[in-house]
One Martini backbone bead per residue (centre of mass of N, CA, C, O) as a GRO file, in nm:
protein
  189
    1UNK     BB    1  -9.388 -17.216  19.433
    2UNK     BB    2  -9.298 -17.353  19.172
    3UNK     BB    3  -9.482 -17.254  18.942
    4UNK     BB    4  -9.477 -16.963  18.993
    5UNK     BB    5  -9.181 -16.925  18.980
    6UNK     BB    6  -9.156 -17.002  18.709
    7UNK     BB    7  -9.365 -16.800  18.589
    8UNK     BB    8  -9.196 -16.569  18.658
    9UNK     BB    9  -8.920 -16.648  18.519
   10UNK     BB   10  -9.059 -16.753  18.205
   11UNK     BB   11  -9.337 -16.733  18.163
   12UNK     BB   12  -9.593 -16.875  17.996
   13UNK     BB   13  -9.428 -16.985  17.737
   14UNK     BB   14  -9.203 -17.124  17.928
   15UNK     BB   15  -9.381 -17.299  18.078
   16UNK     BB   16  -9.304 -17.634  18.194
   17UNK     BB   17  -9.360 -17.933  18.360
   18UNK     BB   18  -9.054 -17.993  18.355
   19UNK     BB   19  -8.965 -17.719  18.522
   20UNK     BB   20  -9.134 -17.782  18.754
   21UNK     BB   21  -9.026 -18.033  18.848
   22UNK     BB   22  -8.779 -17.997  18.888
   23UNK     BB   23  -8.813 -17.759  19.099
   24UNK     BB   24  -9.002 -17.951  19.296
   25UNK     BB   25  -8.883 -18.277  19.254
   26UNK     BB   26  -9.039 -18.396  19.048
   27UNK     BB   27  -9.244 -18.560  18.826
   28UNK     BB   28  -9.420 -18.510  18.527
   29UNK     BB   29  -9.622 -18.735  18.590
   30UNK     BB   30  -9.735 -18.618  18.861
   31UNK     BB   31  -9.828 -18.350  18.758
   32UNK     BB   32 -10.024 -18.461  18.552
   33UNK     BB   33 -10.198 -18.639  18.791
   34UNK     BB   34 -10.271 -18.372  18.943
   35UNK     BB   35 -10.340 -18.154  18.690
   36UNK     BB   36 -10.311 -18.261  18.383
   37UNK     BB   37 -10.251 -17.947  18.276
   38UNK     BB   38 -10.104 -17.673  18.249
   39UNK     BB   39 -10.323 -17.504  18.290
   40UNK     BB   40 -10.409 -17.671  18.543
   41UNK     BB   41 -10.200 -17.543  18.691
   42UNK     BB   42 -10.227 -17.269  18.673
   43UNK     BB   43 -10.496 -17.263  18.811
   44UNK     BB   44 -10.371 -17.345  19.070
   45UNK     BB   45 -10.240 -17.108  19.117
   46UNK     BB   46 -10.461 -16.913  19.128
   47UNK     BB   47 -10.610 -17.046  19.365
   48UNK     BB   48 -10.395 -16.992  19.570
   49UNK     BB   49 -10.363 -16.714  19.549
   50UNK     BB   50 -10.665 -16.617  19.622
   51UNK     BB   51 -10.676 -16.791  19.902
   52UNK     BB   52 -10.455 -16.581  20.015
   53UNK     BB   53 -10.623 -16.302  19.959
   54UNK     BB   54 -10.865 -16.361  20.102
   55UNK     BB   55 -10.768 -16.395  20.376
   56UNK     BB   56 -10.645 -16.087  20.393
   57UNK     BB   57 -10.924 -15.940  20.342
   58UNK     BB   58 -11.079 -16.052  20.552
   59UNK     BB   59 -10.910 -15.974  20.803
   60UNK     BB   60 -10.884 -15.677  20.744
   61UNK     BB   61 -11.208 -15.627  20.748
   62UNK     BB   62 -11.304 -15.758  21.054
   63UNK     BB   63 -11.303 -15.514  21.146
   64UNK     BB   64 -11.494 -15.275  21.367
   65UNK     BB   65 -11.616 -15.019  21.251
   66UNK     BB   66 -11.694 -14.694  21.445
   67UNK     BB   67 -11.551 -14.508  21.253
   68UNK     BB   68 -11.413 -14.299  21.001
   69UNK     BB   69 -11.105 -14.363  21.090
   70UNK     BB   70 -11.148 -14.680  21.092
   71UNK     BB   71 -11.217 -14.702  20.803
   72UNK     BB   72 -11.009 -14.556  20.652
   73UNK     BB   73 -10.764 -14.761  20.772
   74UNK     BB   74 -10.910 -15.009  20.651
   75UNK     BB   75 -10.895 -14.896  20.316
   76UNK     BB   76 -10.590 -14.836  20.312
   77UNK     BB   77 -10.483 -15.127  20.366
   78UNK     BB   78 -10.650 -15.259  20.130
   79UNK     BB   79 -10.527 -15.083  19.915
   80UNK     BB   80 -10.227 -15.136  19.961
   81UNK     BB   81 -10.254 -15.463  19.914
   82UNK     BB   82 -10.352 -15.427  19.633
   83UNK     BB   83 -10.141 -15.287  19.490
   84UNK     BB   84  -9.932 -15.477  19.542
   85UNK     BB   85 -10.029 -15.725  19.427
   86UNK     BB   86 -10.103 -15.633  19.132
   87UNK     BB   87  -9.763 -15.541  19.127
   88UNK     BB   88  -9.668 -15.822  19.138
   89UNK     BB   89  -9.504 -16.042  18.982
   90UNK     BB   90  -9.696 -16.275  19.020
   91UNK     BB   91  -9.931 -16.163  18.925
   92UNK     BB   92  -9.849 -16.048  18.636
   93UNK     BB   93  -9.801 -16.321  18.559
   94UNK     BB   94 -10.053 -16.448  18.586
   95UNK     BB   95 -10.230 -16.257  18.388
   96UNK     BB   96 -10.063 -16.312  18.130
   97UNK     BB   97 -10.148 -16.601  18.152
   98UNK     BB   98 -10.459 -16.550  18.123
   99UNK     BB   99 -10.449 -16.413  17.833
  100UNK     BB  100 -10.399 -16.697  17.678
  101UNK     BB  101 -10.685 -16.798  17.823
  102UNK     BB  102 -11.041 -16.818  17.851
  103UNK     BB  103 -11.028 -16.998  18.115
  104UNK     BB  104 -10.778 -16.838  18.268
  105UNK     BB  105 -10.950 -16.596  18.297
  106UNK     BB  106 -11.200 -16.689  18.437
  107UNK     BB  107 -11.042 -16.793  18.692
  108UNK     BB  108 -10.943 -16.518  18.758
  109UNK     BB  109 -11.206 -16.378  18.823
  110UNK     BB  110 -11.343 -16.600  19.006
  111UNK     BB  111 -11.107 -16.568  19.208
  112UNK     BB  112 -11.092 -16.264  19.239
  113UNK     BB  113 -11.320 -16.040  19.156
  114UNK     BB  114 -11.571 -16.254  19.238
  115UNK     BB  115 -11.484 -16.292  19.535
  116UNK     BB  116 -11.381 -16.027  19.686
  117UNK     BB  117 -11.591 -15.820  19.644
  118UNK     BB  118 -11.836 -15.933  19.829
  119UNK     BB  119 -11.662 -15.863  20.061
  120UNK     BB  120 -11.632 -15.549  20.034
  121UNK     BB  121 -11.918 -15.491  20.027
  122UNK     BB  122 -12.007 -15.573  20.309
  123UNK     BB  123 -11.831 -15.356  20.439
  124UNK     BB  124 -11.989 -15.125  20.324
  125UNK     BB  125 -12.260 -15.199  20.436
  126UNK     BB  126 -12.163 -15.162  20.720
  127UNK     BB  127 -12.115 -14.871  20.706
  128UNK     BB  128 -12.390 -14.801  20.650
  129UNK     BB  129 -12.556 -14.894  20.857
  130UNK     BB  130 -12.343 -14.730  21.049
  131UNK     BB  131 -12.333 -14.444  20.956
  132UNK     BB  132 -12.009 -14.381  20.824
  133UNK     BB  133 -12.139 -14.428  20.537
  134UNK     BB  134 -12.238 -14.366  20.225
  135UNK     BB  135 -12.392 -14.706  20.077
  136UNK     BB  136 -12.647 -14.790  19.872
  137UNK     BB  137 -12.406 -14.927  19.690
  138UNK     BB  138 -12.185 -15.136  19.682
  139UNK     BB  139 -12.104 -15.237  19.413
  140UNK     BB  140 -12.036 -14.975  19.300
  141UNK     BB  141 -11.832 -14.856  19.532
  142UNK     BB  142 -11.630 -15.052  19.469
  143UNK     BB  143 -11.575 -14.968  19.163
  144UNK     BB  144 -11.467 -14.723  19.247
  145UNK     BB  145 -11.244 -14.809  19.454
  146UNK     BB  146 -11.090 -14.948  19.234
  147UNK     BB  147 -11.052 -14.723  19.033
  148UNK     BB  148 -10.877 -14.544  19.246
  149UNK     BB  149 -10.656 -14.748  19.297
  150UNK     BB  150 -10.575 -14.866  19.051
  151UNK     BB  151 -10.624 -14.771  18.770
  152UNK     BB  152 -10.352 -14.785  18.545
  153UNK     BB  153 -10.132 -14.941  18.703
  154UNK     BB  154 -10.166 -15.249  18.614
  155UNK     BB  155 -10.150 -15.203  18.300
  156UNK     BB  156  -9.856 -15.083  18.307
  157UNK     BB  157  -9.720 -15.325  18.441
  158UNK     BB  158  -9.797 -15.528  18.201
  159UNK     BB  159  -9.659 -15.335  17.993
  160UNK     BB  160  -9.359 -15.247  18.155
  161UNK     BB  161  -9.358 -15.116  18.398
  162UNK     BB  162  -9.277 -14.984  18.672
  163UNK     BB  163  -9.338 -15.052  18.986
  164UNK     BB  164  -9.414 -14.959  19.249
  165UNK     BB  165  -9.350 -14.842  19.553
  166UNK     BB  166  -9.424 -14.805  19.885
  167UNK     BB  167  -9.455 -14.503  19.893
  168UNK     BB  168  -9.655 -14.501  19.649
  169UNK     BB  169  -9.849 -14.689  19.749
  170UNK     BB  170  -9.931 -14.535  20.015
  171UNK     BB  171 -10.002 -14.276  19.895
  172UNK     BB  172 -10.223 -14.353  19.690
  173UNK     BB  173 -10.397 -14.502  19.880
  174UNK     BB  174 -10.466 -14.223  20.048
  175UNK     BB  175 -10.596 -14.071  19.796
  176UNK     BB  176 -10.835 -14.299  19.730
  177UNK     BB  177 -10.966 -14.282  20.005
  178UNK     BB  178 -11.020 -14.012  20.044
  179UNK     BB  179 -11.213 -13.984  19.804
  180UNK     BB  180 -11.402 -14.175  19.880
  181UNK     BB  181 -11.482 -14.037  20.147
  182UNK     BB  182 -11.587 -13.785  19.990
  183UNK     BB  183 -11.806 -13.933  19.843
  184UNK     BB  184 -11.961 -14.078  20.121
  185UNK     BB  185 -11.990 -13.863  20.267
  186UNK     BB  186 -12.316 -13.765  20.484
  187UNK     BB  187 -12.560 -13.647  20.607
  188UNK     BB  188 -12.769 -13.785  20.851
  189UNK     BB  189 -13.099 -13.783  20.960
   0.00000   0.00000   0.00000
């Protein structure tokens, strides 16, 4: 998407409707007719990213975990995907843009965390129902999981640190899931 690429390249302050139009091979008037304002265009980029992310999360969590190993593998794949997403250039650019406007911040929260969280919570409730993990409060468990996976990595990248490379992401995701599983495994009578 031209707007996302322009945002990554120029940042929120440098993103203009004219620059996006040039990159997309469209007119500035067309962009204004389709999106209204520059912030509405950024909001559309947020929504498109969220749609893509939600589809990937739902697909990853659609596996029918019947063992602890299955659950571990599914959670590790999701953790890896989450960390890769949150430290990617497009995500960092969208987060920085969202910090420039309360409306964009709200849109990012609604499209991201508030949309994806319930999907993961349903998966955690499934694990509890089938006695794979003990998850009496899926919402609290997701917040714990998210914290273990993301830690301060996303904020460090937003502030200019080097994003983690694939091996670092994989290792970190594995450690986060190991810790999460250790917190939620308990004998059930």
